[in-house]
mmCIF file of C-alpha atoms in Angstrom:
data_model
loop_
_atom_site.group_PDB
_atom_site.id
_atom_site.type_symbol
_atom_site.label_atom_id
_atom_site.label_comp_id
_atom_site.label_asym_id
_atom_site.label_seq_id
_atom_site.Cartn_x
_atom_site.Cartn_y
_atom_site.Cartn_z
ATOM 1 C CA MET A 1135 -17.197 -1.285 12.092
ATOM 2 C CA HIS A 1136 -18.917 0.140 9.057
ATOM 3 C CA PHE A 1137 -16.930 2.355 6.698
ATOM 4 C CA THR A 1138 -18.375 4.399 3.911
ATOM 5 C CA HIS A 1139 -16.506 4.544 0.619
ATOM 6 C CA LYS A 1140 -15.237 8.035 1.428
ATOM 7 C CA ALA A 1141 -13.953 6.946 4.834
ATOM 8 C CA PHE A 1142 -12.224 3.952 3.272
ATOM 9 C CA TRP A 1143 -10.464 6.074 0.618
ATOM 10 C CA PHE A 1144 -9.582 8.698 3.228
ATOM 11 C CA PHE A 1145 -8.030 6.060 5.512
ATOM 12 C CA ILE A 1146 -6.026 4.509 2.668
ATOM 13 C CA GLY A 1147 -4.994 8.001 1.479
ATOM 14 C CA VAL A 1148 -3.695 8.930 4.919
ATOM 15 C CA ILE A 1149 -1.647 5.724 5.078
ATOM 16 C CA ALA A 1150 -0.212 6.356 1.595
ATOM 17 C CA LEU A 1151 0.567 9.983 2.459
ATOM 18 C CA VAL A 1152 2.318 8.994 5.690
ATOM 19 C CA LEU A 1153 4.373 6.368 3.847
ATOM 20 C CA GLY A 1154 5.244 8.952 1.202
ATOM 21 C CA LEU A 1155 6.328 11.440 3.855
ATOM 22 C CA ILE A 1156 8.439 8.787 5.562
ATOM 23 C CA GLY A 1157 9.994 8.107 2.152
ATOM 24 C CA VAL A 1158 11.242 11.701 2.030
ATOM 25 C CA PHE A 1159 13.581 10.846 4.914
ATOM 26 C CA LEU A 1160 14.032 7.091 4.444
ATOM 27 C CA PRO A 1161 15.592 6.382 1.063
ATOM 28 C CA LEU A 1162 14.360 2.784 0.845
ATOM 29 C CA LEU A 1163 10.728 3.945 0.722
ATOM 30 C CA PRO A 1164 9.669 5.512 -2.586
ATOM 31 C CA THR A 1165 7.988 8.872 -2.060
ATOM 32 C CA THR A 1166 6.451 9.634 -5.465
ATOM 33 C CA PRO A 1167 4.372 6.446 -5.958
ATOM 34 C CA PHE A 1168 2.869 6.804 -2.477
ATOM 35 C CA LEU A 1169 2.050 10.468 -3.115
ATOM 36 C CA ILE A 1170 0.401 9.632 -6.438
ATOM 37 C CA PHE A 1171 -1.626 6.896 -4.749
ATOM 38 C CA ALA A 1172 -2.559 9.229 -1.861
ATOM 39 C CA SER A 1173 -3.689 11.820 -4.398
ATOM 40 C CA ALA A 1174 -5.920 9.267 -6.133
ATOM 41 C CA CYS A 1175 -7.430 8.272 -2.790
ATOM 42 C CA PHE A 1176 -8.065 11.869 -1.728
ATOM 43 C CA MET A 1177 -9.703 12.641 -5.092
ATOM 44 C CA ARG A 1178 -12.371 10.152 -4.027
ATOM 45 C CA ALA A 1179 -12.520 11.065 -0.347
ATOM 46 C CA SER A 1180 -11.622 14.715 0.186
ATOM 47 C CA PRO A 1181 -11.293 17.231 -2.652
ATOM 48 C CA ARG A 1182 -9.998 19.780 -0.130
ATOM 49 C CA ILE A 1183 -7.060 17.585 0.963
ATOM 50 C CA HIS A 1184 -6.430 16.593 -2.659
ATOM 51 C CA ALA A 1185 -6.218 20.281 -3.623
ATOM 52 C CA TRP A 1186 -3.837 20.958 -0.727
ATOM 53 C CA LEU A 1187 -1.657 18.027 -1.765
ATOM 54 C CA ILE A 1188 -1.317 19.005 -5.427
ATOM 55 C CA LYS A 1189 -0.707 22.670 -4.516
ATOM 56 C CA HIS A 1190 1.991 21.815 -1.976
ATOM 57 C CA PRO A 1191 5.314 23.279 -3.204
ATOM 58 C CA TYR A 1192 7.340 20.109 -2.536
ATOM 59 C CA LEU A 1193 4.822 17.255 -2.720
ATOM 60 C CA GLY A 1194 2.624 18.588 -5.516
ATOM 61 C CA PRO A 1195 4.846 18.782 -8.635
ATOM 62 C CA PRO A 1196 5.424 15.015 -9.087
ATOM 63 C CA ILE A 1197 1.694 14.378 -8.632
ATOM 64 C CA VAL A 1198 0.695 17.079 -11.109
ATOM 65 C CA GLU A 1199 3.249 15.794 -13.623
ATOM 66 C CA TRP A 1200 1.852 12.276 -13.322
ATOM 67 C CA GLN A 1201 -1.748 13.445 -13.640
ATOM 68 C CA ALA A 1202 -1.026 15.708 -16.609
ATOM 69 C CA CYS A 1203 1.545 13.733 -18.596
ATOM 70 C CA LYS A 1204 1.763 10.243 -17.041
ATOM 71 C CA THR A 1205 5.528 10.762 -16.670
ATOM 72 C CA ILE A 1206 7.998 10.770 -13.802
ATOM 73 C CA LYS A 1207 10.973 13.111 -13.644
ATOM 74 C CA ALA A 1208 14.109 11.270 -14.830
ATOM 75 C CA SER A 1209 16.072 12.065 -11.655
ATOM 76 C CA ILE A 1210 13.293 10.663 -9.454
ATOM 77 C CA LYS A 1211 13.037 7.590 -11.669
ATOM 78 C CA LYS A 1212 16.800 6.923 -11.416
ATOM 79 C CA LYS A 1213 16.735 7.209 -7.615
ATOM 80 C CA ALA A 1214 13.699 4.949 -7.397
ATOM 81 C CA PHE A 1215 15.330 2.382 -9.693
ATOM 82 C CA VAL A 1216 18.444 2.263 -7.485
ATOM 83 C CA MET A 1217 16.341 1.996 -4.311
ATOM 84 C CA ILE A 1218 14.234 -0.812 -5.787
ATOM 85 C CA VAL A 1219 17.374 -2.766 -6.714
ATOM 86 C CA LEU A 1220 19.037 -2.180 -3.324
ATOM 87 C CA SER A 1221 15.953 -3.005 -1.257
ATOM 88 C CA PHE A 1222 15.189 -6.191 -3.194
ATOM 89 C CA LEU A 1223 18.856 -7.228 -3.115
ATOM 90 C CA LEU A 1224 18.950 -6.777 0.652
ATOM 91 C CA SER A 1225 15.664 -8.683 0.998
ATOM 92 C CA ILE A 1226 16.969 -11.541 -1.145
ATOM 93 C CA ILE A 1227 20.157 -11.750 0.930
ATOM 94 C CA ILE A 1228 18.203 -11.746 4.202
ATOM 95 C CA ALA A 1229 15.448 -14.162 3.103
ATOM 96 C CA PRO A 1230 15.974 -17.506 4.863
ATOM 97 C CA VAL A 1231 14.223 -19.764 2.344
ATOM 98 C CA LEU A 1232 15.262 -20.417 -1.258
ATOM 99 C CA TRP A 1233 11.727 -20.193 -2.697
ATOM 100 C CA VAL A 1234 11.252 -16.794 -1.005
ATOM 101 C CA LYS A 1235 14.522 -15.597 -2.564
ATOM 102 C CA PHE A 1236 13.282 -16.751 -5.959
ATOM 103 C CA LEU A 1237 9.897 -15.089 -5.472
ATOM 104 C CA LEU A 1238 11.589 -11.822 -4.497
ATOM 105 C CA LEU A 1239 13.797 -12.022 -7.589
ATOM 106 C CA VAL A 1240 10.775 -12.559 -9.844
ATOM 107 C CA LEU A 1241 8.926 -9.672 -8.165
ATOM 108 C CA ALA A 1242 11.965 -7.402 -8.529
ATOM 109 C CA ILE A 1243 12.354 -8.203 -12.229
ATOM 110 C CA THR A 1244 8.630 -7.681 -12.831
ATOM 111 C CA LEU A 1245 8.600 -4.385 -10.928
ATOM 112 C CA LEU A 1246 11.726 -3.099 -12.681
ATOM 113 C CA TYR A 1247 10.321 -4.043 -16.083
ATOM 114 C CA TRP A 1248 7.029 -2.258 -15.346
ATOM 115 C CA PHE A 1249 8.850 0.734 -13.901
ATOM 116 C CA SER A 1250 11.047 0.996 -16.989
ATOM 117 C CA THR A 1251 7.937 1.330 -19.169
ATOM 118 C CA ILE A 1252 6.885 4.552 -17.421
ATOM 119 C CA PRO A 1253 8.024 7.502 -19.541
ATOM 120 C CA SER A 1254 10.486 10.005 -18.076
ATOM 121 C CA SER A 1255 10.248 13.749 -18.419
#
C-alpha cells in the first residue's frame, strides 16, 4: 500500500486526535500532548482540519498556547505530572521482570525531567 506524505501525516494525526479525545475521559492518557501532536500532523496534511482543531473551544486553547508561547497551563501540567507518576508506578508494580521494572523507572525519571523543563503559564 502506497501512502503519500499527506496521507501518512493525516493517518498519524487521526490516531493522535483519537488518543487525545480518549484522554479527556480516561485520566491515565494525557490529552494535551496528543492534541499538540495531532495539530502538528494536521498542519502537514490538512490545513482545514488543523484550523478546526485550533479554533475548537475546548481542544484549541492548549494547542494555541503551545504554538504561541511553548508553555503548558500549570493546572494541566500538574495533572499530567500526577498521571505520569501513577501510570508508571502501576506499570512498575505490574511488570513481571526486574529489568523491565528498571527500564520503566529510567523512562519515568527521564520523562518527568523533560516534562519539568517545559515552562508553565
